[in-house]
XYZ file of C-alpha atoms in Angstrom:
375
model
C -52.342 20.220 15.501
C -54.614 23.111 16.524
C -53.398 26.218 18.285
C -50.135 26.213 20.194
C -49.666 27.710 23.623
C -46.649 29.746 24.647
C -46.201 29.492 28.399
C -43.974 31.832 30.422
C -43.057 30.653 33.913
C -41.791 33.255 36.385
C -40.795 31.404 39.546
C -39.167 33.193 42.438
C -35.383 33.499 42.836
C -34.051 30.473 44.651
C -30.779 28.949 45.654
C -30.135 25.430 44.331
C -31.219 23.943 47.685
C -34.518 25.854 47.521
C -35.314 25.137 43.891
C -37.980 22.623 44.922
C -40.112 25.487 46.228
C -40.584 27.122 42.807
C -43.800 29.114 42.689
C -46.559 28.194 40.263
C -47.300 31.696 38.928
C -47.287 31.914 35.144
C -48.606 33.895 32.199
C -50.060 32.131 29.163
C -49.969 33.576 25.623
C -51.559 31.752 22.692
C -49.761 31.495 19.359
C -51.667 30.811 16.135
C -51.180 28.954 12.859
C -48.558 26.305 13.479
C -47.067 24.568 10.455
C -49.725 22.024 9.466
C -48.957 18.456 8.499
C -50.657 19.095 5.158
C -47.816 21.441 4.187
C -45.325 18.592 4.194
C -44.304 17.095 0.839
C -46.347 14.063 -0.188
C -43.336 11.781 0.331
C -43.041 12.934 3.958
C -46.715 13.123 4.843
C -47.203 9.429 5.494
C -44.437 9.539 8.107
C -46.091 12.508 9.822
C -49.303 10.539 10.220
C -47.563 7.771 12.166
C -47.207 7.807 15.941
C -44.111 9.663 17.172
C -43.258 10.833 13.633
C -42.650 14.409 14.793
C -40.715 13.270 17.854
C -37.582 15.369 18.347
C -34.612 13.122 19.086
C -31.693 15.549 18.891
C -31.117 19.209 19.781
C -27.936 21.280 19.627
C -27.424 25.014 19.876
C -24.523 26.866 18.257
C -23.729 30.583 18.096
C -26.714 31.552 15.941
C -28.465 28.280 15.124
C -30.640 25.802 16.926
C -30.364 22.435 15.199
C -33.105 19.830 15.626
C -33.515 16.344 14.165
C -36.741 14.397 14.409
C -37.674 10.725 14.205
C -37.853 10.925 10.393
C -34.186 12.093 10.190
C -35.410 15.529 9.061
C -32.991 18.310 9.958
C -34.197 21.802 10.884
C -32.036 24.912 11.290
C -33.776 27.502 13.462
C -32.521 31.025 14.079
C -31.411 31.424 17.674
C -29.796 34.100 19.795
C -29.267 34.042 23.561
C -30.022 37.789 23.500
C -33.525 39.111 22.939
C -33.923 41.425 19.932
C -37.592 42.352 20.298
C -37.385 44.080 23.712
C -40.592 42.377 24.850
C -39.113 40.773 27.923
C -38.114 37.502 26.297
C -34.682 36.303 27.415
C -33.677 35.100 23.924
C -34.625 35.324 20.253
C -35.968 32.374 18.293
C -37.612 31.846 14.912
C -38.544 28.487 13.428
C -36.934 27.204 10.246
C -39.228 28.392 7.406
C -37.998 25.553 5.167
C -38.650 22.721 7.613
C -41.488 21.296 5.495
C -39.156 20.923 2.486
C -36.053 19.673 4.314
C -34.444 16.444 3.118
C -33.622 13.589 5.440
C -30.008 13.218 6.466
C -28.157 9.990 5.746
C -29.872 6.793 4.640
C -32.584 4.770 6.433
C -31.829 3.378 9.876
C -31.242 -0.248 10.701
C -33.039 -1.851 13.652
C -31.417 0.445 16.188
C -32.689 2.532 19.061
C -33.343 6.014 17.622
C -32.074 8.568 20.125
C -29.765 11.549 20.468
C -26.871 9.067 20.731
C -27.028 8.653 16.931
C -26.243 12.298 16.078
C -23.622 14.969 16.659
C -23.347 18.511 15.304
C -20.095 20.456 14.974
C -19.736 23.508 17.194
C -19.905 25.819 14.160
C -22.938 23.899 12.789
C -21.119 23.204 9.501
C -21.677 19.450 9.547
C -23.669 16.688 11.221
C -22.496 13.162 11.991
C -25.185 10.482 11.993
C -25.122 6.780 12.822
C -27.541 3.864 12.931
C -27.757 3.537 9.147
C -28.635 0.171 7.636
C -25.364 -0.064 5.639
C -23.179 0.030 8.821
C -21.842 3.498 7.969
C -21.775 6.687 9.905
C -22.270 9.703 7.693
C -20.998 13.263 7.719
C -23.517 15.649 6.164
C -23.380 19.399 5.689
C -26.217 21.423 7.178
C -27.323 22.094 3.586
C -27.870 18.352 3.122
C -24.772 17.420 1.093
C -23.081 14.140 2.055
C -19.435 14.869 2.880
C -18.377 11.362 3.912
C -19.803 7.860 4.367
C -17.439 5.912 6.614
C -17.717 2.127 6.747
C -15.272 0.601 9.233
C -17.638 -1.053 11.702
C -18.914 -4.530 10.829
C -22.429 -3.803 12.135
C -24.713 -0.839 12.800
C -23.251 2.203 14.531
C -25.389 2.467 17.662
C -23.953 5.590 19.312
C -21.430 8.375 18.772
C -19.893 11.366 20.560
C -18.127 14.406 19.101
C -15.841 16.423 21.394
C -16.253 20.173 21.793
C -13.586 21.238 19.277
C -14.711 18.767 16.589
C -11.292 17.072 16.698
C -12.281 13.708 18.198
C -15.231 11.532 17.202
C -16.016 8.308 19.061
C -18.322 5.671 17.583
C -19.788 2.546 19.177
C -21.318 -0.357 17.316
C -23.384 -3.470 17.535
C -20.179 -5.288 16.572
C -19.038 -4.629 20.226
C -16.170 -2.285 19.273
C -15.547 1.394 19.949
C -13.528 3.460 17.455
C -11.788 6.782 18.063
C -11.394 9.134 15.100
C -9.098 12.119 15.554
C -7.572 15.096 13.801
C -4.047 13.675 13.690
C -3.179 15.773 10.630
C -4.128 19.142 12.115
C -6.754 19.912 9.484
C -9.436 21.051 11.931
C -11.655 17.970 11.629
C -11.365 14.231 12.145
C -9.462 12.026 9.732
C -11.952 9.366 8.599
C -9.493 7.323 6.513
C -8.749 5.148 9.532
C -9.469 5.261 13.285
C -6.782 6.370 15.696
C -7.740 3.604 18.146
C -10.062 0.597 18.131
C -11.208 -0.285 21.638
C -12.144 -3.853 22.539
C -13.502 -5.522 25.653
C -17.274 -5.595 25.249
C -19.002 -8.928 24.669
C -22.363 -7.376 23.705
C -23.400 -4.420 21.543
C -22.284 -0.972 22.640
C -25.379 1.044 23.514
C -24.081 4.459 24.657
C -20.954 6.563 25.039
C -19.590 9.505 27.002
C -16.212 11.200 26.843
C -14.240 13.824 28.733
C -11.186 15.528 27.279
C -10.310 16.990 30.677
C -10.465 13.575 32.364
C -8.846 11.846 29.352
C -11.557 9.200 29.520
C -14.038 7.372 27.322
C -16.973 5.608 28.933
C -18.695 2.952 26.841
C -21.649 0.894 28.048
C -23.192 -2.232 26.569
C -26.418 -4.174 26.554
C -25.067 -6.690 29.085
C -24.579 -3.962 31.695
C -20.794 -3.717 31.484
C -19.275 -0.232 31.349
C -15.652 0.125 30.209
C -13.282 3.035 30.798
C -10.462 3.734 28.332
C -7.982 6.543 27.930
C -9.216 9.008 25.310
C -5.789 9.852 23.890
C -4.035 6.490 23.896
C -6.964 4.058 24.026
C -5.522 2.303 27.068
C -7.922 0.117 29.064
C -8.516 1.460 32.577
C -11.257 -0.577 34.262
C -14.673 -2.217 33.960
C -17.816 -1.374 35.934
C -20.679 -3.856 36.016
C -24.117 -2.317 36.525
C -25.714 -5.799 36.102
C -28.461 -4.338 33.929
C -28.536 -3.135 30.296
C -27.361 0.485 30.087
C -29.177 2.816 27.677
C -27.716 6.217 28.619
C -24.445 7.272 30.211
C -23.020 10.688 31.121
C -19.779 11.775 32.760
C -19.526 14.834 34.988
C -16.640 17.277 35.081
C -15.699 15.829 38.475
C -15.416 12.321 37.039
C -18.655 10.771 38.296
C -20.427 8.431 35.869
C -24.231 8.455 35.688
C -25.904 5.466 34.018
C -29.541 4.768 33.224
C -31.085 1.352 32.634
C -34.438 1.112 30.914
C -34.982 -2.469 32.062
C -35.323 -1.607 35.746
C -35.813 2.190 35.359
C -32.780 2.799 37.565
C -30.206 5.578 37.696
C -26.748 4.591 38.932
C -23.913 6.844 40.003
C -20.358 5.485 40.004
C -17.080 7.182 40.754
C -14.388 7.080 38.084
C -12.725 4.477 40.332
C -15.711 2.179 39.899
C -17.351 2.654 43.312
C -21.161 2.729 43.434
C -22.107 6.053 45.043
C -25.886 6.069 44.656
C -28.788 4.433 42.851
C -32.453 5.355 42.578
C -35.566 4.271 40.678
C -36.821 6.898 38.198
C -40.399 5.537 38.046
C -40.628 6.435 34.381
C -38.839 5.597 31.147
C -36.245 8.256 30.443
C -35.346 9.486 26.954
C -32.804 12.212 27.715
C -30.232 13.011 30.391
C -27.734 15.861 30.808
C -25.335 16.825 33.610
C -24.868 20.549 34.225
C -21.382 22.002 33.769
C -20.875 22.580 37.472
C -21.710 18.874 38.066
C -24.357 19.805 40.649
C -27.490 18.741 38.784
C -28.769 16.024 36.474
C -31.506 17.082 34.045
C -33.781 14.329 32.755
C -36.911 13.954 30.651
C -39.112 10.962 29.987
C -42.527 9.531 29.249
C -44.364 11.639 31.829
C -43.512 14.915 30.102
C -41.864 16.366 33.198
C -38.558 18.204 33.209
C -36.819 16.750 36.258
C -33.905 18.273 38.166
C -31.898 15.876 40.326
C -28.973 16.363 42.653
C -25.705 14.625 41.784
C -25.078 14.098 45.494
C -27.741 11.429 45.943
C -29.771 11.386 42.664
C -32.847 12.588 44.542
C -35.389 14.789 42.754
C -35.046 18.483 43.587
C -37.924 19.632 41.421
C -40.239 18.620 38.589
C -41.463 21.134 36.033
C -44.429 20.275 33.778
C -43.965 21.107 30.097
C -46.420 19.639 27.586
C -48.697 16.635 27.517
C -46.064 14.666 25.604
C -42.884 12.749 26.444
C -39.639 14.719 26.708
C -37.323 13.135 24.191
C -34.225 15.382 23.988
C -32.404 17.865 26.241
C -29.594 20.291 25.450
C -27.769 22.656 27.802
C -26.358 25.655 25.938
C -23.209 27.628 26.706
C -25.418 30.463 27.985
C -27.133 28.108 30.451
C -30.341 27.799 28.461
C -31.917 24.369 28.733
C -33.737 23.394 25.534
C -36.061 20.416 25.599
C -37.567 18.509 22.669
C -40.969 16.866 22.970
C -42.596 13.847 21.425
C -45.107 16.067 19.597
C -42.407 18.074 17.788
C -42.436 21.104 20.100
C -39.487 22.836 21.749
C -39.421 24.064 25.323
C -36.684 26.420 26.545
C -35.762 27.117 30.158
C -33.498 30.089 30.716
C -31.528 31.370 33.687
C -30.939 35.113 33.772
C -27.225 36.057 33.912
C -27.664 38.493 36.828
C -29.191 35.813 39.017
C -26.711 33.199 37.818
C -23.911 35.372 39.163
C -25.652 35.299 42.545
C -25.960 31.493 42.270
C -29.727 31.875 42.264
C -32.008 30.702 39.470
C -34.932 32.195 37.559
C -36.353 29.637 35.173
C -38.472 30.829 32.272
C -40.366 28.385 30.095
C -41.326 29.154 26.517
C -42.995 26.704 24.162
C -42.798 26.932 20.370
C -44.741 24.917 17.790
C -42.739 23.769 14.778
């Protein structure tokens, strides 16, 4: 893999409307001795030699851990703190998982499903991981130490997507069998009851490809390969309405204001619908996207794709506000932390973190800092 570069970007302070004028000044520091492929166990090495083997598909940050999962289903637990402990000007502390080369894969092999962040969810306390897409039609609950806690088999085909709500009390799973199931903590035990689903949602005539949910809006959004998006009540499972994007939907997100953002890989289009089903905007992305996140204030959409650019879009019209180059590799996963750090996973196994300083955030201005780590 050669040497790895750590890049610090120090753009000027800008309001959201001026973010497109970010300056190009930066400082480059070279890091040495990344973890070589040769250090992987023999059973894992053949996967590392394949294209996209190190591709990061899932990222989540908890209080003191940064959890990553790559294309091989290998879990890594990195040390993370939103506060810097080395007093060298870095806005956070990070150290790579020293046991990553010996980590076991979570779950069992995948079926013929699209491998993306839609197949994984991590609890807010990082005690367990839920994974889907397995060949035996199960979704699995695994501890971060690798112990299987549950293998749930209620869907009649592969689980293609899943969403876990913030308090770990509601899990939603979608499947190739066209159904959506809602699993909830109806017994008050602090985690979902997997003995049976609270609700089974019907209405799709093709496989469910992606999900989004909002506790505040009491809504589940499920999209399918035939372009139909269904809205159901999260608590009662009541059907609300259908939205037809007329193109297969591969990613869907719901903002805190109720807007629904969909992405179709077939025509490389982003669509924005209101919760009432009205089309508000649409735009061509001009690249295949792999990750999409809406900021908590619902002002921006963060996307990453094949071109390796971190793209910031406005939710008003979906237009690009700014593009930030990262690495010469596709961006395959994005996570927005509670502390407003944006962590991006790349197709070559690297992490990139953008941070906004709290003092400037209070002024509604933004200082973005980029830092790249080799794993």
